[in-house]
PDB file of C-alpha atoms in Angstrom:
ATOM      1  CA  MET L   4    -159.992 131.685 -36.447  1.00 95.00           C
ATOM      2  CA  HIS L   5    -155.996 131.326 -35.989  1.00 98.00           C
ATOM      3  CA  LYS L   6    -154.170 134.589 -34.909  1.00 98.00           C
ATOM      4  CA  ILE L   7    -150.963 135.122 -35.125  1.00 98.00           C
ATOM      5  CA  LEU L   8    -148.563 137.707 -34.051  1.00 98.00           C
ATOM      6  CA  PHE L   9    -144.938 137.695 -34.492  1.00 98.00           C
ATOM      7  CA  VAL L  10    -142.767 139.665 -32.650  1.00 98.00           C
ATOM      8  CA  CYS L  11    -138.691 140.976 -33.248  1.00 98.00           C
ATOM      9  CA  HIS L  12    -136.674 143.910 -31.612  1.00 97.00           C
ATOM     10  CA  GLY L  13    -138.096 146.600 -34.495  1.00 97.00           C
ATOM     11  CA  ASN L  14    -140.534 145.376 -36.329  1.00 98.00           C
ATOM     12  CA  ILE L  15    -138.562 145.893 -39.985  1.00 98.00           C
ATOM     13  CA  CYS L  16    -136.831 142.604 -40.260  1.00 97.00           C
ATOM     14  CA  ARG L  17    -137.407 139.529 -38.746  1.00 98.00           C
ATOM     15  CA  SER L  18    -140.840 139.964 -37.968  1.00 98.00           C
ATOM     16  CA  PRO L  19    -142.444 141.609 -41.192  1.00 98.00           C
ATOM     17  CA  MET L  20    -140.852 138.663 -42.871  1.00 98.00           C
ATOM     18  CA  ALA L  21    -141.969 135.953 -40.534  1.00 98.00           C
ATOM     19  CA  GLU L  22    -145.672 137.422 -41.144  1.00 98.00           C
ATOM     20  CA  PHE L  23    -145.455 137.302 -44.994  1.00 98.00           C
ATOM     21  CA  VAL L  24    -144.076 134.059 -44.861  1.00 98.00           C
ATOM     22  CA  MET L  25    -146.778 133.036 -42.814  1.00 98.00           C
ATOM     23  CA  LYS L  26    -149.409 134.919 -44.538  1.00 98.00           C
ATOM     24  CA  ASP L  27    -147.913 133.240 -48.591  1.00 98.00           C
ATOM     25  CA  ILE L  28    -148.009 129.256 -46.710  1.00 98.00           C
ATOM     26  CA  VAL L  29    -151.757 129.639 -45.403  1.00 98.00           C
ATOM     27  CA  GLU L  30    -152.250 131.506 -48.897  1.00 98.00           C
ATOM     28  CA  LYS L  31    -151.102 128.889 -51.017  1.00 98.00           C
ATOM     29  CA  ALA L  32    -153.150 126.444 -48.711  1.00 98.00           C
ATOM     30  CA  GLY L  33    -156.417 127.911 -49.685  1.00 98.00           C
ATOM     31  CA  VAL L  34    -157.098 128.826 -45.801  1.00 98.00           C
ATOM     32  CA  SER L  35    -156.334 132.376 -44.952  1.00 97.00           C
ATOM     33  CA  ASP L  36    -159.611 133.203 -44.369  1.00 97.00           C
ATOM     34  CA  GLN L  37    -159.217 131.180 -41.179  1.00 97.00           C
ATOM     35  CA  PHE L  38    -155.923 133.168 -39.794  1.00 98.00           C
ATOM     36  CA  LEU L  39    -155.341 136.785 -39.029  1.00 98.00           C
ATOM     37  CA  ILE L  40    -151.349 137.452 -39.029  1.00 98.00           C
ATOM     38  CA  ASP L  41    -149.753 140.461 -37.812  1.00 98.00           C
ATOM     39  CA  SER L  42    -146.068 141.589 -36.938  1.00 98.00           C
ATOM     40  CA  ALA L  43    -145.105 143.942 -34.332  1.00 98.00           C
ATOM     41  CA  ALA L  44    -142.266 145.538 -32.350  1.00 98.00           C
ATOM     42  CA  ALA L  45    -141.137 144.391 -28.731  1.00 97.00           C
ATOM     43  CA  THR L  46    -139.264 148.398 -28.331  1.00 96.00           C
ATOM     44  CA  THR L  47    -139.900 152.220 -29.912  1.00 96.00           C
ATOM     45  CA  ASP L  48    -136.732 152.192 -31.914  1.00 95.00           C
ATOM     46  CA  ALA L  49    -137.623 151.621 -35.536  1.00 96.00           C
ATOM     47  CA  GLU L  50    -141.390 152.845 -34.279  1.00 96.00           C
ATOM     48  CA  GLY L  51    -143.192 154.216 -38.039  1.00 97.00           C
ATOM     49  CA  MET L  52    -140.835 153.038 -40.387  1.00 97.00           C
ATOM     50  CA  GLN L  53    -140.831 150.808 -43.238  1.00 97.00           C
ATOM     51  CA  MET L  54    -139.418 146.916 -43.940  1.00 97.00           C
ATOM     52  CA  ASP L  55    -135.867 147.144 -44.308  1.00 97.00           C
ATOM     53  CA  PRO L  56    -135.187 146.990 -47.861  1.00 97.00           C
ATOM     54  CA  ARG L  57    -132.941 143.845 -47.521  1.00 97.00           C
ATOM     55  CA  THR L  58    -136.149 142.001 -46.246  1.00 98.00           C
ATOM     56  CA  LYS L  59    -137.483 143.272 -49.105  1.00 98.00           C
ATOM     57  CA  ARG L  60    -134.929 141.596 -51.530  1.00 98.00           C
ATOM     58  CA  VAL L  61    -134.947 138.584 -49.670  1.00 98.00           C
ATOM     59  CA  LEU L  62    -138.552 137.837 -49.729  1.00 98.00           C
ATOM     60  CA  ASP L  63    -138.382 138.733 -53.568  1.00 98.00           C
ATOM     61  CA  LYS L  64    -135.556 136.504 -53.815  1.00 98.00           C
ATOM     62  CA  ASN L  65    -137.885 133.546 -52.706  1.00 98.00           C
ATOM     63  CA  ALA L  66    -140.955 134.809 -54.332  1.00 98.00           C
ATOM     64  CA  VAL L  67    -142.739 135.892 -51.350  1.00 98.00           C
ATOM     65  CA  PRO L  68    -145.360 138.334 -51.689  1.00 98.00           C
ATOM     66  CA  TYR L  69    -145.866 141.227 -49.009  1.00 98.00           C
ATOM     67  CA  THR L  70    -147.310 144.837 -48.789  1.00 97.00           C
ATOM     68  CA  LYS L  71    -146.432 147.624 -47.707  1.00 96.00           C
ATOM     69  CA  HIS L  72    -145.008 147.410 -43.813  1.00 97.00           C
ATOM     70  CA  ILE L  73    -144.871 150.235 -41.168  1.00 97.00           C
ATOM     71  CA  ALA L  74    -143.151 149.616 -37.966  1.00 98.00           C
ATOM     72  CA  HIS L  75    -144.930 149.412 -34.584  1.00 98.00           C
ATOM     73  CA  LYS L  76    -144.717 148.699 -31.394  1.00 98.00           C
ATOM     74  CA  MET L  77    -146.790 145.660 -29.842  1.00 97.00           C
ATOM     75  CA  SER L  78    -149.220 146.224 -27.187  1.00 97.00           C
ATOM     76  CA  ALA L  79    -150.781 145.036 -23.612  1.00 96.00           C
ATOM     77  CA  ASP L  80    -153.903 144.336 -25.154  1.00 97.00           C
ATOM     78  CA  ASP L  81    -152.336 142.093 -28.410  1.00 97.00           C
ATOM     79  CA  TYR L  82    -152.291 139.637 -25.655  1.00 97.00           C
ATOM     80  CA  GLN L  83    -156.260 138.990 -25.864  1.00 96.00           C
ATOM     81  CA  LYS L  84    -156.325 139.720 -29.318  1.00 97.00           C
ATOM     82  CA  TYR L  85    -153.910 137.527 -30.587  1.00 98.00           C
ATOM     83  CA  ASP L  86    -153.630 133.076 -29.933  1.00 97.00           C
ATOM     84  CA  TYR L  87    -150.189 133.009 -30.547  1.00 98.00           C
ATOM     85  CA  LEU L  88    -147.601 135.724 -30.077  1.00 98.00           C
ATOM     86  CA  ILE L  89    -144.385 134.812 -31.533  1.00 98.00           C
ATOM     87  CA  GLY L  90    -140.599 136.427 -30.391  1.00 97.00           C
ATOM     88  CA  MET L  91    -138.005 135.734 -32.686  1.00 98.00           C
ATOM     89  CA  ASP L  92    -135.065 135.442 -29.899  1.00 96.00           C
ATOM     90  CA  GLU L  93    -134.492 135.274 -26.114  1.00 95.00           C
ATOM     91  CA  GLU L  94    -135.034 138.847 -25.300  1.00 96.00           C
ATOM     92  CA  ASN L  95    -137.716 139.654 -27.620  1.00 95.00           C
ATOM     93  CA  PHE L  96    -139.603 136.410 -25.541  1.00 91.00           C
ATOM     94  CA  MET L  97    -138.584 138.943 -22.265  1.00 94.00           C
ATOM     95  CA  ASP L  98    -139.553 141.931 -23.591  1.00 96.00           C
ATOM     96  CA  MET L  99    -142.583 139.893 -25.138  1.00 95.00           C
ATOM     97  CA  ASN L 100    -143.670 139.261 -21.439  1.00 92.00           C
ATOM     98  CA  GLN L 101    -143.108 142.509 -20.270  1.00 94.00           C
ATOM     99  CA  ILE L 102    -145.277 144.122 -22.026  1.00 96.00           C
ATOM    100  CA  THR L 103    -148.038 141.937 -21.237  1.00 93.00           C
ATOM    101  CA  GLY L 104    -147.407 141.548 -17.890  1.00 93.00           C
ATOM    102  CA  GLY L 105    -146.701 138.001 -17.830  1.00 91.00           C
ATOM    103  CA  ASP L 106    -147.982 135.098 -19.607  1.00 94.00           C
ATOM    104  CA  PRO L 107    -151.009 132.847 -17.915  1.00 95.00           C
ATOM    105  CA  ASP L 108    -152.625 131.602 -20.859  1.00 96.00           C
ATOM    106  CA  HIS L 109    -149.607 130.352 -22.281  1.00 95.00           C
ATOM    107  CA  LYS L 110    -149.365 132.074 -25.575  1.00 96.00           C
ATOM    108  CA  GLU L 111    -146.176 133.132 -25.925  1.00 95.00           C
ATOM    109  CA  TYR L 112    -143.194 131.123 -27.578  1.00 96.00           C
ATOM    110  CA  LYS L 113    -140.339 131.547 -29.723  1.00 96.00           C
ATOM    111  CA  LEU L 114    -140.401 130.761 -33.234  1.00 98.00           C
ATOM    112  CA  MET L 115    -138.056 127.839 -33.983  1.00 97.00           C
ATOM    113  CA  ASN L 116    -140.027 125.649 -31.161  1.00 96.00           C
ATOM    114  CA  PHE L 117    -142.630 125.041 -33.522  1.00 97.00           C
ATOM    115  CA  ILE L 118    -139.459 122.909 -35.199  1.00 97.00           C
ATOM    116  CA  ASP L 119    -138.455 121.484 -31.686  1.00 96.00           C
ATOM    117  CA  SER L 120    -135.578 124.298 -31.527  1.00 96.00           C
ATOM    118  CA  THR L 121    -134.796 126.478 -28.661  1.00 93.00           C
ATOM    119  CA  LYS L 122    -132.166 128.152 -30.851  1.00 96.00           C
ATOM    120  CA  ASP L 123    -133.115 132.138 -31.631  1.00 97.00           C
ATOM    121  CA  ILE L 124    -133.472 133.736 -35.140  1.00 97.00           C
ATOM    122  CA  ASP L 125    -129.901 135.905 -35.319  1.00 94.00           C
ATOM    123  CA  ASP L 126    -131.161 139.387 -35.873  1.00 95.00           C
ATOM    124  CA  PRO L 127    -130.200 139.981 -39.215  1.00 96.00           C
ATOM    125  CA  TRP L 128    -129.955 143.555 -38.876  1.00 94.00           C
ATOM    126  CA  TYR L 129    -126.451 143.028 -37.219  1.00 93.00           C
ATOM    127  CA  THR L 130    -125.301 139.585 -38.597  1.00 93.00           C
ATOM    128  CA  ASN L 131    -126.571 141.041 -42.212  1.00 96.00           C
ATOM    129  CA  ASP L 132    -127.054 137.218 -43.098  1.00 97.00           C
ATOM    130  CA  PHE L 133    -130.869 137.565 -43.801  1.00 98.00           C
ATOM    131  CA  ASP L 134    -130.844 134.562 -46.228  1.00 98.00           C
ATOM    132  CA  THR L 135    -130.201 132.370 -43.140  1.00 97.00           C
ATOM    133  CA  SER L 136    -133.015 134.232 -41.306  1.00 98.00           C
ATOM    134  CA  TYR L 137    -135.456 133.907 -44.113  1.00 98.00           C
ATOM    135  CA  LYS L 138    -134.838 129.876 -44.186  1.00 98.00           C
ATOM    136  CA  GLU L 139    -134.996 129.579 -40.234  1.00 98.00           C
ATOM    137  CA  ILE L 140    -138.415 131.694 -40.258  1.00 98.00           C
ATOM    138  CA  LYS L 141    -140.176 129.831 -43.456  1.00 98.00           C
ATOM    139  CA  GLN L 142    -138.686 126.168 -41.576  1.00 98.00           C
ATOM    140  CA  SER L 143    -140.655 127.523 -38.467  1.00 98.00           C
ATOM    141  CA  CYS L 144    -143.527 128.729 -39.838  1.00 98.00           C
ATOM    142  CA  GLU L 145    -144.255 125.278 -41.804  1.00 98.00           C
ATOM    143  CA  GLY L 146    -144.050 124.082 -38.557  1.00 98.00           C
ATOM    144  CA  LEU L 147    -146.459 126.198 -36.830  1.00 98.00           C
ATOM    145  CA  PHE L 148    -148.599 125.416 -39.827  1.00 98.00           C
ATOM    146  CA  LYS L 149    -148.664 122.119 -39.492  1.00 97.00           C
ATOM    147  CA  LYS L 150    -149.042 122.151 -35.483  1.00 96.00           C
ATOM    148  CA  LEU L 151    -152.401 124.005 -36.579  1.00 96.00           C
ATOM    149  CA  GLN L 152    -153.800 121.617 -38.922  1.00 90.00           C
TER     150      GLN L 152
END
C-alpha cells in the first residue's frame, strides 16, 4: 500500500488538484486498491472551505473526476500515517517540516522532484494560472506513479 499526502498552503487549490489527479492516474491503471491518497493544508488559512471553483473548472476541463472536498490542516500524526508527504513549493515544504518536527525518515518531498526538478508549483490562487498548475501537477503525479511502479 502506497500512502500519499499532498500538501499546499490552504488545501483548496493545488493539493486537492494533485489528490484527484493522482487518484485518476491510479484508477485508470487499475491499482487504486494499492493506494491511499489524500491532501491537506500547511496552514489553517482556508480550513473548512470547499475546493476553489477554479480548481473544479480545470479538473472538469481535463475530465478528472473529484468528490466533495473540505480543506483541513496536516497534523504531526500524518508523518506516521503516510509514506510520502508532498508539498507544492518551498514554503509548504518548510511548513510541513515544522508540523512534523523534522523528517528523519525522508518522507517529505516537493512534487516536482518526481520529474527531476526543484521548481515550485506556483500557487494559482495568486497567479490565476490554474492551467499551468494542472500541467505541472499532472506531469509530476505521472512521475511519482512511475517511481512507485
